[in-house]
Coordinates of C-alpha atoms in Angstrom, one line a residue:
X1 CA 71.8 -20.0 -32.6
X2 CA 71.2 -23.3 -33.1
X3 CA 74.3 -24.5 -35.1
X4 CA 76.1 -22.9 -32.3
X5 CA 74.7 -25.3 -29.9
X6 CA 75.2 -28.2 -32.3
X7 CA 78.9 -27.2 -32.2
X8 CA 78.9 -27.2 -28.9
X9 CA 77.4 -30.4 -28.1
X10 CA 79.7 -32.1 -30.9
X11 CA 82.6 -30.4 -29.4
X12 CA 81.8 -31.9 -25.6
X13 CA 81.9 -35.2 -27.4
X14 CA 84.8 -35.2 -28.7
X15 CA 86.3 -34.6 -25.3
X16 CA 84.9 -37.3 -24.2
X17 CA 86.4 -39.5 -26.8
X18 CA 89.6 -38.4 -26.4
X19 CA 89.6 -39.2 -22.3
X20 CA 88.3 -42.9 -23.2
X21 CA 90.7 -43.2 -26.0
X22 CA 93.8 -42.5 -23.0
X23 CA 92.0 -44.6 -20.6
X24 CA 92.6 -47.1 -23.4
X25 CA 95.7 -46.6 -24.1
X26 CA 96.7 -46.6 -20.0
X27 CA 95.1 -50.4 -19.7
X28 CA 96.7 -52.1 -22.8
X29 CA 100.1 -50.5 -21.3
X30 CA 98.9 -52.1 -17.8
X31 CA 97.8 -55.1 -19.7
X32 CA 101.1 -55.5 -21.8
X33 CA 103.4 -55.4 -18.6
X34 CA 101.6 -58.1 -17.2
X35 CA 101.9 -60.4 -20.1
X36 CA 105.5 -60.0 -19.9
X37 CA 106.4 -60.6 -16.3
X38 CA 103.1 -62.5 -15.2
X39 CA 100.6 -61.7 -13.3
X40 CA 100.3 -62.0 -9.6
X41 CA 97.4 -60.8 -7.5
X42 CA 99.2 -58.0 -6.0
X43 CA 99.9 -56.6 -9.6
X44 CA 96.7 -57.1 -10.5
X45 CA 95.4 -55.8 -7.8
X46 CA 97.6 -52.4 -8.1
X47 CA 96.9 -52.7 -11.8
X48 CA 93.2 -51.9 -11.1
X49 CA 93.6 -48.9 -8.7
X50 CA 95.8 -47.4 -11.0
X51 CA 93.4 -48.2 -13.9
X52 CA 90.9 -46.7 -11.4
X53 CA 92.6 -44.2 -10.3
X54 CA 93.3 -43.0 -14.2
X55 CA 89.5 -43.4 -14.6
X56 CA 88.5 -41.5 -12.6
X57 CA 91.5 -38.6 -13.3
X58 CA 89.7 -39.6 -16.6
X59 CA 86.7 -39.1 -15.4
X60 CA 87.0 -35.9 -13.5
X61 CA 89.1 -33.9 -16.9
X62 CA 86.7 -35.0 -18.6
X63 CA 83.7 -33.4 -16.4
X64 CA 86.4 -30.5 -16.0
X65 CA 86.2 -30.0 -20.0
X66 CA 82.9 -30.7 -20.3
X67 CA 81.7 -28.0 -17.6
X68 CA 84.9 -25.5 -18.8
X69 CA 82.9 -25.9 -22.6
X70 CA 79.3 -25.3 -20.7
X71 CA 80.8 -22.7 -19.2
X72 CA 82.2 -21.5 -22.7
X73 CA 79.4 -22.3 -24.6
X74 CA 77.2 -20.2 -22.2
X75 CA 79.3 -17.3 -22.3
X76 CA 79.4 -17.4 -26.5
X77 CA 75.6 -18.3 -26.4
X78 CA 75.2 -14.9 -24.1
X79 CA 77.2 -13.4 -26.8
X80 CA 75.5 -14.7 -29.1
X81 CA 72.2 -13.6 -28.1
X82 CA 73.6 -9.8 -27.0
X83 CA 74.7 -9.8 -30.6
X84 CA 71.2 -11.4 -32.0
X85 CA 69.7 -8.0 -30.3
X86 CA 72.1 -5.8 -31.3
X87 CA 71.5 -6.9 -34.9
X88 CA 68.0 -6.9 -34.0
X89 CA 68.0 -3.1 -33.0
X90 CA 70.1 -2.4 -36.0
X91 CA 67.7 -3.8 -37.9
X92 CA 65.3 -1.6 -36.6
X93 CA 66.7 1.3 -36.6
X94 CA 67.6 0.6 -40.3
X95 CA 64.2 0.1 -41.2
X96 CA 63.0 2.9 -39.2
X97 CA 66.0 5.5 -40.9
X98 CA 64.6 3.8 -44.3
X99 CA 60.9 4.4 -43.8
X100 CA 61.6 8.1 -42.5
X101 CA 64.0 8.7 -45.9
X102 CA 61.1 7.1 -47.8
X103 CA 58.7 9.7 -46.6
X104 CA 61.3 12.8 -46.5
X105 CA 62.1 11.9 -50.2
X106 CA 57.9 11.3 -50.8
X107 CA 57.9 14.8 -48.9
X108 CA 60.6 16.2 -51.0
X109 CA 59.3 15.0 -54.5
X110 CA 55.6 16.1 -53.7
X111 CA 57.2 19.5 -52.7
X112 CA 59.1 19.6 -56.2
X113 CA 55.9 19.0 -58.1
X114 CA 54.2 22.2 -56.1
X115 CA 57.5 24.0 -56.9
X116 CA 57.1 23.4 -61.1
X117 CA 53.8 23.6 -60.6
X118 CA 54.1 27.4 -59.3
X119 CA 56.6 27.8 -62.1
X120 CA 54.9 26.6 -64.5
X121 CA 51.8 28.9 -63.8
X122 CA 54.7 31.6 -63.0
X123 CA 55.9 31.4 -66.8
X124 CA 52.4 31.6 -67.9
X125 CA 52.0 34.5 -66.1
X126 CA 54.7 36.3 -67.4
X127 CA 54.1 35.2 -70.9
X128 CA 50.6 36.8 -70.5
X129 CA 52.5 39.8 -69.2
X130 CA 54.9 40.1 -71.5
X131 CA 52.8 40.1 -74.6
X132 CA 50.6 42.6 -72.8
X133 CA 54.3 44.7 -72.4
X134 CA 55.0 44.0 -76.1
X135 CA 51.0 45.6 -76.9
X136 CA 51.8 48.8 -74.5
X137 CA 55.1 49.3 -76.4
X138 CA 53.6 48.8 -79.3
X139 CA 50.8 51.4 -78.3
X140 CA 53.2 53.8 -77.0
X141 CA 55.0 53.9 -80.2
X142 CA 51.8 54.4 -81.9
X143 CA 50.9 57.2 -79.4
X144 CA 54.6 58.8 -79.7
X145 CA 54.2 59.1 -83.1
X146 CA 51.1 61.0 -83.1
X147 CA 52.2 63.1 -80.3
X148 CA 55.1 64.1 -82.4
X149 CA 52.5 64.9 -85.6
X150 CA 50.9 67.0 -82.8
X151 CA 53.5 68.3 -81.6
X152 CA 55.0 69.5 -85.1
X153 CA 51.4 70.5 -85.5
X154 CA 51.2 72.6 -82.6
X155 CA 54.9 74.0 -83.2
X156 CA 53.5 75.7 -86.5
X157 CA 50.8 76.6 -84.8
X158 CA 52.8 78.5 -82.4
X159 CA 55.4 80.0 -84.6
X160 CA 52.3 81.2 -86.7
X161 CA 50.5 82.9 -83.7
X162 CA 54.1 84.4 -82.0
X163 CA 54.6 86.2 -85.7
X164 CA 50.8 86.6 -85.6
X165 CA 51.3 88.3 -81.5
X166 CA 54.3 90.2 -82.5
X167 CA 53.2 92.0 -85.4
X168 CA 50.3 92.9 -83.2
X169 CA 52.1 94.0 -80.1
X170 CA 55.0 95.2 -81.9
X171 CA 57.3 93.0 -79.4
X172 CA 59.6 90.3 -80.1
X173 CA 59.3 87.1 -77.8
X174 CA 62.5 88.0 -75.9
X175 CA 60.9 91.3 -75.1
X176 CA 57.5 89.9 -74.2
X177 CA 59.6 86.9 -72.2
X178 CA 61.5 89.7 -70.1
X179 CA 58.1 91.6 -69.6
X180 CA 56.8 88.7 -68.2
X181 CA 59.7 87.0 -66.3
X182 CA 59.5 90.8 -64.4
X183 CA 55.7 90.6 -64.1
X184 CA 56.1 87.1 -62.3
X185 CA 58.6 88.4 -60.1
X186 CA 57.1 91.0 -58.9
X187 CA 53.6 89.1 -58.0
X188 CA 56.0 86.3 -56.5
X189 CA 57.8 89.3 -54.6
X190 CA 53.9 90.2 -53.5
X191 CA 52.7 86.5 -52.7
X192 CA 56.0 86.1 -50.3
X193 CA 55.7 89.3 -49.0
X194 CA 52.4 88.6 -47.5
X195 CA 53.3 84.9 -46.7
X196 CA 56.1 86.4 -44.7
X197 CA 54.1 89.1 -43.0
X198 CA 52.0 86.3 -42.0
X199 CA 54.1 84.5 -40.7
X200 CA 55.8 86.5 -39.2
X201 CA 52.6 88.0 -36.8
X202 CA 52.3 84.5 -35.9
X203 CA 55.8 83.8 -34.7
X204 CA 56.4 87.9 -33.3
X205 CA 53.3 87.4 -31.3
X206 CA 54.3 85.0 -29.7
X207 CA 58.3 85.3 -29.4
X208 CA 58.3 88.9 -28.5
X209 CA 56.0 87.9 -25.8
X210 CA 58.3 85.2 -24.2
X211 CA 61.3 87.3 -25.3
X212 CA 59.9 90.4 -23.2
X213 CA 59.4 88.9 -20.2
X214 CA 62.9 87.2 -20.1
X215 CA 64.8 90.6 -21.5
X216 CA 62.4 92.3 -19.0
X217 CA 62.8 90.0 -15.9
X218 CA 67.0 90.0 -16.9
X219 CA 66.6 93.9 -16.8
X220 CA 64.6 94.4 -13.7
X221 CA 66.7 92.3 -12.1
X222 CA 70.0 93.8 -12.7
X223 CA 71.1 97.2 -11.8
X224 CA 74.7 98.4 -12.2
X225 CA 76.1 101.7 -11.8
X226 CA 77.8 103.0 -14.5
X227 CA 80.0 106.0 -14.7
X228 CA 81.9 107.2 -18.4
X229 CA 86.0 107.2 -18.3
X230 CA 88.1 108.9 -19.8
X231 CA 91.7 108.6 -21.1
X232 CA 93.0 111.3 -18.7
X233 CA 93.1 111.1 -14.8
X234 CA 93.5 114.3 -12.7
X235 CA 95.8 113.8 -9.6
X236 CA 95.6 116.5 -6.9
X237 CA 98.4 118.1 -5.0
X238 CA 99.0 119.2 -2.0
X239 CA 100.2 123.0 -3.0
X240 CA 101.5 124.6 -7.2
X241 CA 105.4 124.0 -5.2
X242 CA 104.8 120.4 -5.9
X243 CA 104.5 121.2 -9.7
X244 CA 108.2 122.7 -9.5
X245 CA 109.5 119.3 -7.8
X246 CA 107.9 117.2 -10.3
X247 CA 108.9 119.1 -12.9
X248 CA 112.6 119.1 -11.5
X249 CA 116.0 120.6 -12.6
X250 CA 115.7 121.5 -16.1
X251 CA 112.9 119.0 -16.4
X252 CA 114.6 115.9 -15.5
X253 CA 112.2 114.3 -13.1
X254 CA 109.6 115.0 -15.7
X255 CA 111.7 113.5 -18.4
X256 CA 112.5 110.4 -16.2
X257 CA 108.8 109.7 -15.2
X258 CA 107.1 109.6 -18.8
X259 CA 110.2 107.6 -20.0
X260 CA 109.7 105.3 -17.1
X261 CA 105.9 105.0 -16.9
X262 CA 105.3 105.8 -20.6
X263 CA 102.4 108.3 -20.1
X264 CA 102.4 111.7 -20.5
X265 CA 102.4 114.1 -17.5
X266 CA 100.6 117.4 -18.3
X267 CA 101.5 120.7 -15.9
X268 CA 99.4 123.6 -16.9
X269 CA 97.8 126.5 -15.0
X270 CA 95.3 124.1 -13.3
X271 CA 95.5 124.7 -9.8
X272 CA 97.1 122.1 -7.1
X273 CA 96.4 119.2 -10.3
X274 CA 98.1 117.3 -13.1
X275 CA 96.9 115.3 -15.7
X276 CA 98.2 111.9 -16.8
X277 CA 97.5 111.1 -20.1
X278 CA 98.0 107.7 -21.8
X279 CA 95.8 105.5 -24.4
X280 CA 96.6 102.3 -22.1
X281 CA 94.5 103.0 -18.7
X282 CA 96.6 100.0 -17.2
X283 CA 99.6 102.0 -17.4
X284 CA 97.7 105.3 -16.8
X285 CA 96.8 103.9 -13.4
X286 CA 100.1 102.8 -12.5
X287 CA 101.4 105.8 -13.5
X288 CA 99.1 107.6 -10.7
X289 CA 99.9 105.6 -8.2
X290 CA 103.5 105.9 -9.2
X291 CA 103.2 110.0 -8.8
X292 CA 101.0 109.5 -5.8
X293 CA 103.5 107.8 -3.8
X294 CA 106.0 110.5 -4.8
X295 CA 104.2 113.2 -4.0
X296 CA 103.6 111.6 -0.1
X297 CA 107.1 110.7 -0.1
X298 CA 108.0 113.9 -1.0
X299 CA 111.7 112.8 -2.2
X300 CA 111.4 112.9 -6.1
X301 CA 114.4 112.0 -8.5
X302 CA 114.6 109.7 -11.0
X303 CA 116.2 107.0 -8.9
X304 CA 112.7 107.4 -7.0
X305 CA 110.7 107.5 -9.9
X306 CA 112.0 103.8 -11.0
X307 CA 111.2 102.6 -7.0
X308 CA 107.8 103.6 -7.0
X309 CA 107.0 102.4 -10.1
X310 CA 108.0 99.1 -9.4
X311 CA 105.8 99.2 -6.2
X312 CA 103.1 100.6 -8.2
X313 CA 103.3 97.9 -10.9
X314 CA 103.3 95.1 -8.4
X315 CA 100.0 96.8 -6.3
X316 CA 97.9 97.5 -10.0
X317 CA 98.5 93.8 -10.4
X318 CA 97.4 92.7 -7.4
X319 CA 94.9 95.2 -7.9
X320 CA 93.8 93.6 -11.2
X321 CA 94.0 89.7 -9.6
X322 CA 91.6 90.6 -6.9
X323 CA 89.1 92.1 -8.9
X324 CA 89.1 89.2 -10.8
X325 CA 88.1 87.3 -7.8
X326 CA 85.9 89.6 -6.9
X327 CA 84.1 89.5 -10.2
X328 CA 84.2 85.3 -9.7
X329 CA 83.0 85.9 -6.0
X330 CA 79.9 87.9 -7.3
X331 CA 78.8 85.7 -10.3
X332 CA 79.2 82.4 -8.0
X333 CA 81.8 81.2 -10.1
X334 CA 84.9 78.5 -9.2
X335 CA 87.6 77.0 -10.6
X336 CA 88.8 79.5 -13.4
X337 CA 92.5 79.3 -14.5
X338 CA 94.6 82.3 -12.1
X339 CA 95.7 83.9 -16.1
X340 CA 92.6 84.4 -16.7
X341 CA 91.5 86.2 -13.3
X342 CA 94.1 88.3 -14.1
X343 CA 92.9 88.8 -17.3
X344 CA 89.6 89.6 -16.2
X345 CA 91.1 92.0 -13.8
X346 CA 93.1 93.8 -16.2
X347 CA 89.5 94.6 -17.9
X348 CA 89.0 97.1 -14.9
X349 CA 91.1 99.3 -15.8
X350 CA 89.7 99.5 -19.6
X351 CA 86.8 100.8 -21.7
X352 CA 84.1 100.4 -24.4
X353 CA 82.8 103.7 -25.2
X354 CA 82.9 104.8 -22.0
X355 CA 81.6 102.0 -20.4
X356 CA 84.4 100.1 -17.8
X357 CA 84.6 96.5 -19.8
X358 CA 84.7 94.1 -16.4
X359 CA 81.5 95.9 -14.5
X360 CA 79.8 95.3 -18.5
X361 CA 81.0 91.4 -18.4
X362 CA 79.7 90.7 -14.8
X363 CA 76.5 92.8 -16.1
X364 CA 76.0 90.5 -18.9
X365 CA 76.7 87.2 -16.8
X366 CA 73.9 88.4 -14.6
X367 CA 71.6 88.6 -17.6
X368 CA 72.9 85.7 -19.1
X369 CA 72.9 83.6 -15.9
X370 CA 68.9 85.1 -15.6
X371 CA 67.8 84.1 -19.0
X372 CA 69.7 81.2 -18.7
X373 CA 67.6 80.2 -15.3
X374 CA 63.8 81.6 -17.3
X375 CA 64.7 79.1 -20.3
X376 CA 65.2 76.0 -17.8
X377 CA 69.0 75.5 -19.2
X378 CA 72.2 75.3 -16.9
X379 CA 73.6 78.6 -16.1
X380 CA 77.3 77.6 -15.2
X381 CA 78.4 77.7 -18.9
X382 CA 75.9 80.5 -19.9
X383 CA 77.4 83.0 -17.2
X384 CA 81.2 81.9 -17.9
X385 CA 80.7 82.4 -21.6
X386 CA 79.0 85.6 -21.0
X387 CA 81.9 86.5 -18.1
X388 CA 84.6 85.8 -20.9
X389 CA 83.3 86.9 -24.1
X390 CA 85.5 90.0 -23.8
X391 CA 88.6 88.9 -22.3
X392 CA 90.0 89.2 -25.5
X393 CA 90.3 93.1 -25.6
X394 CA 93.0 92.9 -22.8
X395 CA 95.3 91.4 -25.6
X396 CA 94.6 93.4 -28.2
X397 CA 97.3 96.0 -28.3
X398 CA 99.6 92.4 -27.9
X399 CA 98.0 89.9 -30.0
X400 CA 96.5 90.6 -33.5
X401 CA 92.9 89.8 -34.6
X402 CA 89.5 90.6 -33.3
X403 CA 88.7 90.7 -29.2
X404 CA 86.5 87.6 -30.2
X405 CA 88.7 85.0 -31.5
X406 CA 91.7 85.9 -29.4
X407 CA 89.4 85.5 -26.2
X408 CA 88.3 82.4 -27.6
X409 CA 91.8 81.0 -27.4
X410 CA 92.8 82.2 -24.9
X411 CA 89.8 80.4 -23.2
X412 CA 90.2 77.4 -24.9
X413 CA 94.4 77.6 -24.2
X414 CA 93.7 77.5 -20.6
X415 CA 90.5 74.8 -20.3
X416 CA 87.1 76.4 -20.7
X417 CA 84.7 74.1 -22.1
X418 CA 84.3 73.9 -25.9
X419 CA 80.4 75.2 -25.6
X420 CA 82.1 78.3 -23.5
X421 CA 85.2 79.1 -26.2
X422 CA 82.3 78.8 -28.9
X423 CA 80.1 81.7 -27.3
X424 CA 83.1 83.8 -27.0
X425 CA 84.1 83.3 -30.6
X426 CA 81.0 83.7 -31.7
X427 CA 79.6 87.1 -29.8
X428 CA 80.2 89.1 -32.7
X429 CA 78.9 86.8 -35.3
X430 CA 82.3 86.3 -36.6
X431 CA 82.0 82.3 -36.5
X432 CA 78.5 81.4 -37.2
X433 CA 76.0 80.8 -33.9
X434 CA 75.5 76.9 -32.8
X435 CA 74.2 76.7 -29.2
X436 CA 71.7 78.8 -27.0
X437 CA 74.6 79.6 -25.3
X438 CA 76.3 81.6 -27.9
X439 CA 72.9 83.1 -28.2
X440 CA 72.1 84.3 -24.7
X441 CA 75.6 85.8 -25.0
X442 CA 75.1 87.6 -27.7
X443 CA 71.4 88.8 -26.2
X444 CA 73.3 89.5 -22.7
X445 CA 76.0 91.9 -24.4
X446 CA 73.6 93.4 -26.7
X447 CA 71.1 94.2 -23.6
X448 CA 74.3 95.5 -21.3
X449 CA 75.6 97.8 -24.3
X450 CA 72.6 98.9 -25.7
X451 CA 71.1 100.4 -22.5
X452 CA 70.3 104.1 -22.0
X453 CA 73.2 105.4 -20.3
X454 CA 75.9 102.5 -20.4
X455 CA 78.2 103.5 -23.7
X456 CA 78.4 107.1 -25.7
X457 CA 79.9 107.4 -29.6
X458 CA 81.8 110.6 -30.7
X459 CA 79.5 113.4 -32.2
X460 CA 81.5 112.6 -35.6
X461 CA 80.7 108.9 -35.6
X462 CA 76.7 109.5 -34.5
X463 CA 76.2 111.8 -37.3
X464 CA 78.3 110.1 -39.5
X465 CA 75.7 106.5 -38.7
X466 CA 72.6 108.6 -38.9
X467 CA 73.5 110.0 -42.5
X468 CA 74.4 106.8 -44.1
X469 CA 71.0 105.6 -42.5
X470 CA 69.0 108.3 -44.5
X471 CA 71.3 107.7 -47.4
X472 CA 70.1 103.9 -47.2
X473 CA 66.5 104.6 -47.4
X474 CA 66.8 106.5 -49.9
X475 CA 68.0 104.7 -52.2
X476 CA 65.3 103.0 -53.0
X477 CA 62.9 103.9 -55.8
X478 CA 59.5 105.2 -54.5
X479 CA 61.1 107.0 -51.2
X480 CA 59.6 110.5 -50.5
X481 CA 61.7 111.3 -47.5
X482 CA 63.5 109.9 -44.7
X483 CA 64.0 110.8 -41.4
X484 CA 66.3 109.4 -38.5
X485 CA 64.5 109.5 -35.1
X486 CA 65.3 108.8 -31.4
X487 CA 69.2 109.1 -32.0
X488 CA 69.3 106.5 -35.2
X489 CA 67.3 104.0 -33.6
X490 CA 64.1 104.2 -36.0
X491 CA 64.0 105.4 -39.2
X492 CA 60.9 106.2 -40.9
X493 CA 60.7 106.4 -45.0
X494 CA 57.9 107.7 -46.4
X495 CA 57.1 106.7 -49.7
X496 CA 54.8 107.8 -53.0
X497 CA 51.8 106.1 -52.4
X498 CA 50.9 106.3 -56.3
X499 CA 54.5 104.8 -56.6
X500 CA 54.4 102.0 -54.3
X501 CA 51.3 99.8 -52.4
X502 CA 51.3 98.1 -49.3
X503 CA 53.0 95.1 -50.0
X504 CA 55.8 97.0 -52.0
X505 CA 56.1 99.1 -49.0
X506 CA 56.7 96.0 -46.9
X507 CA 59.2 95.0 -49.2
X508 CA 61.5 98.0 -49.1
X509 CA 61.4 98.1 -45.2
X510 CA 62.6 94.6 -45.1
X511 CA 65.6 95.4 -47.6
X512 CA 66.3 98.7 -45.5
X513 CA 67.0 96.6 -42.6
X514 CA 68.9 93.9 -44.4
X515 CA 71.2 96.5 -45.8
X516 CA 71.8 98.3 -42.7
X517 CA 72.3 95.1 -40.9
X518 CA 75.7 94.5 -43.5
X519 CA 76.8 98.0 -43.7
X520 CA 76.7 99.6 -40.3
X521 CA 78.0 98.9 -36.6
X522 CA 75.7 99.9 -34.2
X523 CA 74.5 98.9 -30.2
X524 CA 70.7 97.7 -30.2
X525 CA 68.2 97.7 -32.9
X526 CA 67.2 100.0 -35.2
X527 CA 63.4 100.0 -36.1
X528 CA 62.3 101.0 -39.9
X529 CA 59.5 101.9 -40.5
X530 CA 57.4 102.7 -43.8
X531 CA 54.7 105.1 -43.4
X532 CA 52.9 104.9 -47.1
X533 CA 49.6 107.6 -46.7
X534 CA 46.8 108.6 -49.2
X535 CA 44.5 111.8 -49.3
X536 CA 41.6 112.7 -51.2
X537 CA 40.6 115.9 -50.9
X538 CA 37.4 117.7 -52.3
X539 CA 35.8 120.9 -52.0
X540 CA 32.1 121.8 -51.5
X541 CA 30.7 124.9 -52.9

């Protein structure tokens, strides 16, 4: 800073040389023209105010320059000393960022010694652990090898006291193995038997209670009226004449109504009745209404014949499309696709062993839509699943598969829910159960079927079921006699008792009802039961 102002000053001096220098120069020109022409007072006289007038133009550049370079060396001193700060500062700062990398690095290198300290102790460590590793492995070796003397050892040991057991028993090893495996089988056969009773008691006792009171709040609470059907349906007439009309000329109307209707119209000694016989009771119904409106009309050829049916056709499906709103109407049900109402209508005219399949399906959405409501679930998809799980038997003559499976897509073709279409599939355990849903299905049919009264089976078929059921029991070894009770719904075996204890007896009632389970078709449950007694009898004389 202070060479700057030494500059300065040196610089403000030099101006001021310079402006007496031309001052200088301005008088010896004045001076020189006034040698040469002479002087005269007025001259002279001018001479000085121009002299003075150019001193003081002198005089006033000069103070000009010298306050411009004040003015310039102020400015650059300003400068200067901004820039003396700024360096300042930077020197600061420098020294500051110096001092902190100092300590970071004093940090950083006390940190490193910690760090190859742990190491160092680290390597010891492992040194100590690995000659400890190196003195088990060498140990272990030491101990394998006499495990394998004893082992050899023990081998002739062994082979000496097997020869020793067989000559003894007279039984080879595989003989005595086999006796054993079956000995450990059998005790393992006993052990599960009586953890499975076990448990068993627990969970019965307390499922068949809850079960009971749902099946038996379901039941109480639904009551249908149920009437068997046949395949034949009797229409009255009016007087025998009519049988000669129907019959017509050489049989024709006859001819032309089972041709038309495709059931078979029976005339026989009956009197004022006919019968109408067909497999499809659809049709059969048709076909009755067809006749029916004949009859009244009283004009029958087979012109007529094909009018009336037509009429008839049109009224069984109307027919069929309001019972399937009726059925709806009843369960509290909405929004179901109009083919399957019709469906579902179609089922009214069709049985189950006797039982009418659409009052069985708005039975078992009842019980369904009841156990549903007990379990705290939703009932909307119970009661449709239940509603539907037989809509497939009004497809089956059309379709081919099982009732089940075509149902379900048919349900799933026109938008049921996936949980619905999987209770329908699933009904007759042809795909495998996922959701309580499918499960109250299955409970709602099985309750609806299985009812006193609801279904009836051919004599052939029942007594066809309750011989394979005694041919089942007994089969097993230790069975005394069987007998079938309460139409084939309990069987009870008795067995030897000097054949087969308690627990054995346990066993073959659980592997009776596993069998029967896979072999035979049948509504409900069937109850075995094996009755194992002992005597002792003495006399006193």
């Amino acid at each position: 800073m202070n060479t700057i102002v030494i500059v300065l000053a040196v610089a403000v001096v030099l101006l001021a040389l310079v402006a007496i220098a031309a001052l200088l120069v301005v008088v010896r020109r004045t001076a020189a023209s006034v040698k040469l022409s002479g002087p005269s007072p007025e001259q002279i006289a001018e001479a000085k105010a121009e002299v003075s007038e150019e001193l003081e133009r002198a005089r006033q550049e000069a103070e000009e320059i010298r306050a411009k370079a004040e003015k310039d060396a102020g400015e650059i001193l300003k400068r200067s000393e901004s820039v003396a700060e700024g360096a300042v500062l930077s020197r600061k700062e420098v020294e500051e960022e110096s001092r902190l990398r100092k300590d970071e690095l004093k940090e950083l290198r006390s940190d490193l010694e910690r760090r190859e300290n742990r190491l160092g102790e680290r390597e010891q460590r492992l040194d100590e652990e690995a000659r400890r590793q190196a003195d088990r492995a060498r140990k272990l070796a030491e101990t394998e090898t006499e495990l394998a003397d004893r082992r050899e050892e023990l081998d002739r040991v062994a082979d000496k006291r097997r020869q020793i057991l067989e000559r003894v028993a007279g039984l080879t090893a595989e003989q005595a193995k086999s006796e054993l495996v079956k000995e450990i089988e059998n005790q393992a056969k006993r052990e599960a038997a009586l953890i499975i009773r076990e448990i068993e008691g627990e969970a019965r006792k307390e499922g068949e209670k809850r079960a009971c009171k749902i099946v038996t709040l379901a039941v109480q609470r639904v009551a249908t009226e149920q009437t068997a059907e046949s395949v034949v349906s009797v229409l009255h007439l009016p007087g025998d004449e009519m049988k000669g009309r129907i019959i017509g000329r050489e049989g024709r109307n006859i001819r032309a109504f089972e041709s038309t209707t495709g059931v078979n119209l029976i005339i026989d000694d009956t009197p004022e009745a006919v019968l109408l016989s067909c497999f499809d009771p659809v049709r059969r119904e048709t076909a009755r209404l067809t006749l029916e409106r004949l009859v009244l009309d009283g004009r029958i050829h087979p012109q007529r014949i094909e009018e009336a049916y037509e009429r008839s056709r049109e009224e069984v499906r109307e027919l069929c499309v309001r019972a399937g709103e009726d059925a709806l109407v009843e369960l509290g049900i909405t929004e179901m696709h109009p083919e399957l109402i019709t469906l579902l209508g179609q089922l009214r005219y069709r049985t189950s062993y006797g039982q009418n399949v659409l009052k069985h399906l708005i039975e078992s959405a009842h019980l369904a839509g009841i156990m549903a409501s007990e379990l705290g679930l939703d009932r909307e998809p119970v009661k449709r699943g239940a509603l539907l799980h037989d809509i497939g038997k009004a497809l089956t003559h059309e379709v081919e598969g099982s009732h089940a499976l075509i149902g379900a897509e048919i349900a799933r073709r026109y938008g049921e829910h996936e949980d619905v279409v999987h209770a329908i599939e699933a009904h007759h355990n042809e795909v495998e159960v996922r959701t309580v849903e499918a499960v109250l299905t299955q409970a709602a049919d099985a309750i609806s079927g299985s009812r006193p009264g609801a279904r009836r089976e051919s004599l052939e078929a029942y007594v066809k079921r309750l011989e394979r059921l005694e041919e089942i029991a007994q089969s097993y070894e230790g069975v005394d006699k069987v007998f079938a009770m309460q139409a084939g719904r309990e069987i009870r075996v008795m067995v030897r008792p000097d054949s087969v204890d308690d627990i054995q007896a346990q066993v073959i009632a659980r592997d009776v009802a596993k069998q029967v389970e896979e072999e035979l078709t049948y509504p409900g449950q069937i109850r075995i039961t094996v009755v194992r007694e002992s005597r002792a009898t003495e006399f006193a004389r």
